[in-house]
Tab-separated table of C-alpha atoms in Angstrom:
chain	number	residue	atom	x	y	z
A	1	UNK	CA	0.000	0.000	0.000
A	2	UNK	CA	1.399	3.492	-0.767
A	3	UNK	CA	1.832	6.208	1.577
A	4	UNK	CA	-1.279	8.431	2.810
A	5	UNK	CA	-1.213	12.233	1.443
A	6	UNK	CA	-1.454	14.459	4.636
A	7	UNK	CA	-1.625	17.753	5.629
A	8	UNK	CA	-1.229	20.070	8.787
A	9	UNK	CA	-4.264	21.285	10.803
A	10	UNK	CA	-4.083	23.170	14.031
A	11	UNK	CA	-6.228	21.287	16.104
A	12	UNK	CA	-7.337	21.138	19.830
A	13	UNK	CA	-7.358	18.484	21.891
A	14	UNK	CA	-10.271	17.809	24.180
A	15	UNK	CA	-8.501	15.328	26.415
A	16	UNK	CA	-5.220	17.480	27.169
A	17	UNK	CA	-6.769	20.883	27.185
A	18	UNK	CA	-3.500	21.890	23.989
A	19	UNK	CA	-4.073	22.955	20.874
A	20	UNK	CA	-1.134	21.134	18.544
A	21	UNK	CA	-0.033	21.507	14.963
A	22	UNK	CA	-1.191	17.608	13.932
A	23	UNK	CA	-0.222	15.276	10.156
A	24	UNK	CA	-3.960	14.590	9.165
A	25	UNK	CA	-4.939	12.375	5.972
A	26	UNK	CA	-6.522	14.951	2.891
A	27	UNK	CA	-9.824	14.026	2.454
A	28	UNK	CA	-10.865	12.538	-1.213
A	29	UNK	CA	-14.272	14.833	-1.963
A	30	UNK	CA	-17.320	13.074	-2.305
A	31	UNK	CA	-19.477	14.112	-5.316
A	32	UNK	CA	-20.592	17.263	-3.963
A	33	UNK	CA	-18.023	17.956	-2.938
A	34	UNK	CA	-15.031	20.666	-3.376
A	35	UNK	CA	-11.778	20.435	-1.638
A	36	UNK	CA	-10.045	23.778	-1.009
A	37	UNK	CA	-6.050	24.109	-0.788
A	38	UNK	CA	-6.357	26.932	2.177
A	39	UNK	CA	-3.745	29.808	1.657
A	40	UNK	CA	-5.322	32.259	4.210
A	41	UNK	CA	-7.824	31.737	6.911
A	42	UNK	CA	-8.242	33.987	10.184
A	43	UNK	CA	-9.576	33.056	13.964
A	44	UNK	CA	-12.700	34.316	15.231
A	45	UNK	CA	-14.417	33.980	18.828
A	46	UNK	CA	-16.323	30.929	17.808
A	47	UNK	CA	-13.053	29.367	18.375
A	48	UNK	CA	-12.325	30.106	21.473
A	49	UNK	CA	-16.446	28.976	21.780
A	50	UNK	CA	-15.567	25.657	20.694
A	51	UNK	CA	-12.863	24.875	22.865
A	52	UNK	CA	-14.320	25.929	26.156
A	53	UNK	CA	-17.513	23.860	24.980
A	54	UNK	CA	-19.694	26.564	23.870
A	55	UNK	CA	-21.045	25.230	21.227
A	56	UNK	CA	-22.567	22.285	20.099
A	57	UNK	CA	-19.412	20.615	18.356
A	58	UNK	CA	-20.181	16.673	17.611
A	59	UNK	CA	-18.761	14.968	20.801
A	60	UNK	CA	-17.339	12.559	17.572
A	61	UNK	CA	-15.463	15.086	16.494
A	62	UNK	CA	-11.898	14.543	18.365
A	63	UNK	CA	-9.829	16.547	18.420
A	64	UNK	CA	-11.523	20.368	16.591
A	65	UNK	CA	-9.509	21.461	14.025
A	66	UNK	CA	-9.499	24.927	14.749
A	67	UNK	CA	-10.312	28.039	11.884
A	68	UNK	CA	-13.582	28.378	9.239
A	69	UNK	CA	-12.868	31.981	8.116
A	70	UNK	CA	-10.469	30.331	4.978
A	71	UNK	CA	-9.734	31.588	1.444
A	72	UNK	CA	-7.667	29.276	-1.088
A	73	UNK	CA	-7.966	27.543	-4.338
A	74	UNK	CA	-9.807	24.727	-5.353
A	75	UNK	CA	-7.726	21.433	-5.656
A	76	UNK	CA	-10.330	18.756	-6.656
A	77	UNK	CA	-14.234	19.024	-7.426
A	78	UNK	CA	-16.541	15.613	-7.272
A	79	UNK	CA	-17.723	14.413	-10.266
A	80	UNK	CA	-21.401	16.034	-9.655
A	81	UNK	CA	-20.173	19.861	-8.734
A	82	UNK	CA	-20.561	22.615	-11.558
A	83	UNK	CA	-19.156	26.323	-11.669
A	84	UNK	CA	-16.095	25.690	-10.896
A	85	UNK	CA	-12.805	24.459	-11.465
A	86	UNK	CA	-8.984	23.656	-10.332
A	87	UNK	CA	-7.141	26.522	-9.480
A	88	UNK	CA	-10.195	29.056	-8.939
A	89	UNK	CA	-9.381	31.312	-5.862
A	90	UNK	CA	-13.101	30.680	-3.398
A	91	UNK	CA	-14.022	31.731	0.007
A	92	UNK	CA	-16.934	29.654	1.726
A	93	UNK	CA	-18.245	28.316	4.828
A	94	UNK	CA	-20.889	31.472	4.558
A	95	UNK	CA	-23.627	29.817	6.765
A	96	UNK	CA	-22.939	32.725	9.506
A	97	UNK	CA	-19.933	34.193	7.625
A	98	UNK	CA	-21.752	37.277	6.365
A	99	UNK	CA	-23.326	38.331	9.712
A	100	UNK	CA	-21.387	41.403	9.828
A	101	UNK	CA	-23.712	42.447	6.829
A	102	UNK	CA	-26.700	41.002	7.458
A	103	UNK	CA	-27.510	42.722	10.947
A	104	UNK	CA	-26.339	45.886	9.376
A	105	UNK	CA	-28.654	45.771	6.741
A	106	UNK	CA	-31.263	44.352	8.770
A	107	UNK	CA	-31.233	47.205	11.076
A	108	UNK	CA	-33.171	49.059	8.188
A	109	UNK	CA	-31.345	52.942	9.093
A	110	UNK	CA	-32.740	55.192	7.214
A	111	UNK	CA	-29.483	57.611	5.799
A	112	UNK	CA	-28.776	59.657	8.559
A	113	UNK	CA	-30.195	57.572	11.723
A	114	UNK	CA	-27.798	56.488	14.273
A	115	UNK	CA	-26.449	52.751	14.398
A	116	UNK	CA	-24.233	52.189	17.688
A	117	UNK	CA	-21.481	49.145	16.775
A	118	UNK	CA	-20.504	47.613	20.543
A	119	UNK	CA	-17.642	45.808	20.369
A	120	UNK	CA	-15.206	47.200	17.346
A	121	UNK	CA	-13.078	43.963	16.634
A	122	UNK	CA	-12.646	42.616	13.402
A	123	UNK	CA	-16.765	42.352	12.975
A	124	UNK	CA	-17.020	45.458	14.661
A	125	UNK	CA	-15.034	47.342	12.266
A	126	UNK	CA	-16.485	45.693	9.117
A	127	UNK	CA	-20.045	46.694	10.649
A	128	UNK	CA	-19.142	50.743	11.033
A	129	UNK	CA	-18.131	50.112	7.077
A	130	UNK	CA	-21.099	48.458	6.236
A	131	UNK	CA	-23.066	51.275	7.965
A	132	UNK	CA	-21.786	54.256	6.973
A	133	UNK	CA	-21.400	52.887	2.873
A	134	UNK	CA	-25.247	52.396	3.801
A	135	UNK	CA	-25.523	56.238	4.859
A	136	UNK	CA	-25.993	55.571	8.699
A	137	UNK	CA	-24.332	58.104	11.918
A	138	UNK	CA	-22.110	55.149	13.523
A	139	UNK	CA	-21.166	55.295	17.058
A	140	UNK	CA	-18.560	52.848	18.214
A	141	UNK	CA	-18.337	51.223	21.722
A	142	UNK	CA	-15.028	49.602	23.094
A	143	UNK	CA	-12.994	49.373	26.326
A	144	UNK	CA	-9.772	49.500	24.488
A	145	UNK	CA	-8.736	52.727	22.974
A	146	UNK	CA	-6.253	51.405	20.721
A	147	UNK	CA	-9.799	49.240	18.600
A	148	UNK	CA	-11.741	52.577	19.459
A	149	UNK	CA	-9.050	54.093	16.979
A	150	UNK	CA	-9.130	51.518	14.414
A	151	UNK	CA	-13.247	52.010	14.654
A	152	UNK	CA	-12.656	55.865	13.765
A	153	UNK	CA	-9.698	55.118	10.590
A	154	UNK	CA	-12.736	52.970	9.000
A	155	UNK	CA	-15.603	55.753	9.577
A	156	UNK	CA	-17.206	55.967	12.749
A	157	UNK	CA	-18.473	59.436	13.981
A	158	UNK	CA	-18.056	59.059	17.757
A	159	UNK	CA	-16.423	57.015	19.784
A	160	UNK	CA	-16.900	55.986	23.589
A	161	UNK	CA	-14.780	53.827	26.158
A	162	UNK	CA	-17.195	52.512	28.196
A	163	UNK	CA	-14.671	51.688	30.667
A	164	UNK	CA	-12.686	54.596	31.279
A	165	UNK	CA	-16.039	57.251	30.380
A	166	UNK	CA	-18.684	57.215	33.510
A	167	UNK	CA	-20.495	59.772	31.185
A	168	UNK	CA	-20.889	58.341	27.641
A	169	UNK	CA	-24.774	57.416	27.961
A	170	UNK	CA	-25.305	60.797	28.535
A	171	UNK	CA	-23.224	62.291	26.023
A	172	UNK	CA	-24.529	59.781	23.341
A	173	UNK	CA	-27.948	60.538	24.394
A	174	UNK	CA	-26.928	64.362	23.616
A	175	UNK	CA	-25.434	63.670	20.197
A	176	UNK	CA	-28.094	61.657	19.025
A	177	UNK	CA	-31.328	63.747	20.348
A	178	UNK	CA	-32.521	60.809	22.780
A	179	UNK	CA	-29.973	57.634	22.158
A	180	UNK	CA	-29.711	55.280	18.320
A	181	UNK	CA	-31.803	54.091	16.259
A	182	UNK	CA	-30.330	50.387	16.218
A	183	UNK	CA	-26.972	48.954	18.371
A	184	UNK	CA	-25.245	45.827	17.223
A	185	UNK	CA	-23.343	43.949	19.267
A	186	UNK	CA	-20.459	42.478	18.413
A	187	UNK	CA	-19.013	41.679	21.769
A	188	UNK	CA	-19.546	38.344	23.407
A	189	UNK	CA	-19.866	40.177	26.930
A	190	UNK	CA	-23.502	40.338	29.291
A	191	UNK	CA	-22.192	43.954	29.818
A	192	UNK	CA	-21.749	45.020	26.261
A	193	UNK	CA	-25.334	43.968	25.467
A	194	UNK	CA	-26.520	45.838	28.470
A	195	UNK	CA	-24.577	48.899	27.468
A	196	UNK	CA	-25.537	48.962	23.872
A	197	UNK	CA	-29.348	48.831	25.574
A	198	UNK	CA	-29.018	51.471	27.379
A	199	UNK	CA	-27.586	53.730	24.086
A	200	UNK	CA	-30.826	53.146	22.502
A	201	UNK	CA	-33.934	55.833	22.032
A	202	UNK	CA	-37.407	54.274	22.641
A	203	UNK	CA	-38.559	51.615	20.278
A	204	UNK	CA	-34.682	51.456	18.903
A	205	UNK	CA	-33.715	47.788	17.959
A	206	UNK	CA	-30.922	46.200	19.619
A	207	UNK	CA	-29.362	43.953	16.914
A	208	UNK	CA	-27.819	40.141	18.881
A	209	UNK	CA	-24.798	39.389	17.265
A	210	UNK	CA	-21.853	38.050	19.897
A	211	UNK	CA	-22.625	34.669	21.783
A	212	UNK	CA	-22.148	35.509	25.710
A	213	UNK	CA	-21.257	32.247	27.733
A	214	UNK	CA	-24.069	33.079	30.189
A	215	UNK	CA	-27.762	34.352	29.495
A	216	UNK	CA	-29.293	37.757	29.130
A	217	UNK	CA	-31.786	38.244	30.744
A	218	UNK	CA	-34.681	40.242	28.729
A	219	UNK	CA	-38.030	41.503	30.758
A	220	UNK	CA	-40.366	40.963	28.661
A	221	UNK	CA	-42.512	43.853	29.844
A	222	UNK	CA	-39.450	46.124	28.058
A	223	UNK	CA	-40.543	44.362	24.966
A	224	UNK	CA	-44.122	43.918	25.312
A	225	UNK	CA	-44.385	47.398	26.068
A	226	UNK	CA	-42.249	48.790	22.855
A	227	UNK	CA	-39.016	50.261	25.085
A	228	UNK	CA	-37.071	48.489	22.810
A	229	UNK	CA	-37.065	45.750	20.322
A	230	UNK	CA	-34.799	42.708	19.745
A	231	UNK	CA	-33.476	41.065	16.798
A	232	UNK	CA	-31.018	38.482	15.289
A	233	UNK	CA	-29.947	37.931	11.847
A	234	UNK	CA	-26.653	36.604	11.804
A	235	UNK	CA	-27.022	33.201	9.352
A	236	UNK	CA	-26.507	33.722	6.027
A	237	UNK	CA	-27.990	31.065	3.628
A	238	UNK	CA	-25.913	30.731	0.149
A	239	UNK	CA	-28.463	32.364	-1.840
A	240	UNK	CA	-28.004	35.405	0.056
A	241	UNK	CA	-24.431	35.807	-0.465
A	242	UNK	CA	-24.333	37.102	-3.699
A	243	UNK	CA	-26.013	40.557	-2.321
A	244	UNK	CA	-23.335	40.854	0.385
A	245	UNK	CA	-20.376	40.290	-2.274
A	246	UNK	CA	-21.862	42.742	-4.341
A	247	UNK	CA	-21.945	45.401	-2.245
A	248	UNK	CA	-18.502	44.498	-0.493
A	249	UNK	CA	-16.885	44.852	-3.934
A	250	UNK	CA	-18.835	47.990	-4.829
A	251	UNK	CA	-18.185	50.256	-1.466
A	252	UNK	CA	-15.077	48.626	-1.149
A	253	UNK	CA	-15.061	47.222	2.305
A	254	UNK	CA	-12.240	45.527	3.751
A	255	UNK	CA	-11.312	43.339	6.895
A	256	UNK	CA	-9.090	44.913	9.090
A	257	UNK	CA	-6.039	41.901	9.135
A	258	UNK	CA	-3.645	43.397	11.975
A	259	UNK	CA	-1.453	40.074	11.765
A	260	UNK	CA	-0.265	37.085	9.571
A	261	UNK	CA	0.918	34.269	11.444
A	262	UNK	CA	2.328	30.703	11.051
A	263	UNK	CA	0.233	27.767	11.734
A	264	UNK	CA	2.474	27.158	14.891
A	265	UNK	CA	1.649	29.922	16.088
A	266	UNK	CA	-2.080	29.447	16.702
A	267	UNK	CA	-2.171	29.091	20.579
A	268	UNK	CA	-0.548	31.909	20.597
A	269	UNK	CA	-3.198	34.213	18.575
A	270	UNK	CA	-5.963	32.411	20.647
A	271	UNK	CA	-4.353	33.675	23.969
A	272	UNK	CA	-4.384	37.158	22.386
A	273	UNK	CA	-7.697	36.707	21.600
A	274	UNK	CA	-9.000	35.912	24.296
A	275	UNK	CA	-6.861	38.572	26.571
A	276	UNK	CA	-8.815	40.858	24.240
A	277	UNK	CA	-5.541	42.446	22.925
A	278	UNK	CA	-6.031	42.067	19.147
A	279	UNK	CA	-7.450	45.413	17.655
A	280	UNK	CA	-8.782	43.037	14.522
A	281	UNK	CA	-8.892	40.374	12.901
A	282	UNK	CA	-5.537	37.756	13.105
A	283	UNK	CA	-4.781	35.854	10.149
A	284	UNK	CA	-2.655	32.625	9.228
A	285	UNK	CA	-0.715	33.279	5.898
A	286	UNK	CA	0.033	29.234	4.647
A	287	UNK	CA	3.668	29.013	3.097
A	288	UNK	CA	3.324	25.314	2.525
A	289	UNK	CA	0.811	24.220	0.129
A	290	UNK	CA	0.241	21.269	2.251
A	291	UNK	CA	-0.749	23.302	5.606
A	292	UNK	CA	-4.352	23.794	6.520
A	293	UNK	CA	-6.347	24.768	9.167
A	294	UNK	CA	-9.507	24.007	7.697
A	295	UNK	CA	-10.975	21.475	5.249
A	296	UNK	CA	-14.624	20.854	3.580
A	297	UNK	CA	-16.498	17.665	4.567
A	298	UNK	CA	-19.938	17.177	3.534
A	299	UNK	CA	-20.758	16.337	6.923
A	300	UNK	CA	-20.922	19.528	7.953
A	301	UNK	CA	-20.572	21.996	4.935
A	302	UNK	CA	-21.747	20.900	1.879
A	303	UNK	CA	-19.804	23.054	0.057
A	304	UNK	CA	-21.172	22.422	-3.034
A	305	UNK	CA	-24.339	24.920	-2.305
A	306	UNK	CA	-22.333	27.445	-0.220
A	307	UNK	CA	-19.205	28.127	-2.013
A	308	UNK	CA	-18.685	31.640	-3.509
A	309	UNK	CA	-15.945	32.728	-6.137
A	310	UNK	CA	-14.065	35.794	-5.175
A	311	UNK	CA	-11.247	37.161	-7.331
A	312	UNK	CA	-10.916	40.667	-9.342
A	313	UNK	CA	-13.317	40.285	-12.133
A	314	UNK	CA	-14.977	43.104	-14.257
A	315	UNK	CA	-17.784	42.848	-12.019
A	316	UNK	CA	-15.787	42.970	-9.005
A	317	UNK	CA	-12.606	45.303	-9.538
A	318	UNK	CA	-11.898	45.319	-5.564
A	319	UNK	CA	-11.855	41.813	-4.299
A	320	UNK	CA	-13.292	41.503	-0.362
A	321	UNK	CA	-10.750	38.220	-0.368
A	322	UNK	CA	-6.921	38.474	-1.673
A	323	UNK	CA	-5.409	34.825	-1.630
């Protein structure tokens, strides 16, 4: 028998509580399947959710193989899978990967109406683009001054540290004539989404984006009596996708990549992470085409329905993804 192709994955390991750099066989794609060489993928807090047990990862599934944000090219296609072909440069996994867009958009601002963005991380700073290329007054909420900057370099009007500022409720209340329209939060904290309720005017929406490890509590009296409303739109089925490429391309949004690291160096960018000391988003560059943090399998992400091309095309001069 020959030798089995592998590749590297950064994965963690339930049982020792380490997240390793392990040889893991490349999957063959099933029909509908495509299997993507990675060259860039970044880390979000739904990795840190999965390996503190957050979320509902198959207890099959030993060790996780960390990362879902990934960009490459497409190595094979099954024999059933259209549109595309060897070599084309994709991005995918979109099931939640456009919720920076979607609860922008789903705020419905009017041009001119205040949005507050609570949290200004990567997502947070793609969200103050998304708002103000949609005409919206964006007011960004952080503890750390250094993302509060980043937040105003991509367009936000006004910024507030809630931590260091006993007075910001009162002097966003001020700016915006009684408190926003919408706030999004982008933070994973209890605190954030009871600071980003308290920024809001009556009957303003507050838009639930970050996944806090413990409940919120909501009176329903608040809601039943119209002091506020609350919303979620973070999934993003495939069909939708097309609308948030579009308009990524045409205002010219980008991610704000602070880093590029080595695959080794994963534990590493998940201790920043979670010692909140990454102003955006932290990226893994590949050098070897045989490194990957993420692969497709059907079981999961049927890639064959939820793949997008992205690449500089007439229709899309300015490419949301460079791989």
């Amino acid at each position: 028998m020959g030798s089995i192709a592998t590749m590297r994955a950064a994965q963690f390991h339930r049982d020792t509580g380490k997240i390793q750099v392990n040889e893991v066989p490349i999957p063959e794609p099933d029909d509908t399947e495509i299997l993507v060489k990675i060259k860039s993928a970044s880390l979000c807090h739904s990795d840190i959710m999965a390996i503190e047990g957050w979320t509902p990862t198959p207890s099959s599934v030993k060790p996780i193989t960390l990362g879902h944000e990934g960009a490459g090219v497409v190595d094979k296609l099954g024999s059933k899978v259209t549109g595309f072909k060897a070599g084309d440069r994709v991005g995918f996994l979109y099931i939640t990967g456009c919720c920076w867009f979607n609860t922008v958009e789903s705020c419905e601002l009017k041009p001119g109406e205040w949005l507050a963005v609570v949290g200004c991380g990567g997502l947070g700073q793609a969200a103050v683009q998304y708002a103000k290329a949609m005409s919206a007054k964006v007011i960004a909420l952080d503890i750390n001054d250094e993302t509060l900057a980043e937040a105003t370099r991509v367009g936000a009007d006004l910024t507030f540290n809630s931590a260091t500022n006993p007075n910001y409720l009162d002097e966003i209340r001020k700016a915006t004539g009684g408190g926003v329209r919408a706030a999004a939060v982008y933070s994973a904290s209890i605190a954030a989404y009871e600071n980003a309720k308290n920024t809001l005017r009556i009957g303003g929406l507050l838009m639930a984006v970050g996944l806090p490890a413990k409940s919120f509590p909501v009176n329903l009296t608040e809601i039943i009596t119209g002091l506020y409303r609350l919303k979620g739109d973070c999934t993003g089925i495939p069909q939708r996708m097309a609308h948030a490429i579009d308009f990524t391309a045409k205002h010219g949004i980008e991610p704000n990549v602070v880093s590029f690291h080595k695959l080794e160096e994963v534990p590493d960018m998940i201790a920043k992470m979670r010692a909140q000391k990454s102003t955006g988003r932290m990226a893994l560059k590949v050098a070897c085409s045989l490194d990957a943090i993420v692969y497709i399998n059907n079981k999961y992400h049927p890639v064959s329905n939820n793949c997008q091309k992205v690449g500089k095309t007439a229709d899309n001069p300015s490419s949301p993804i460079e791989v």
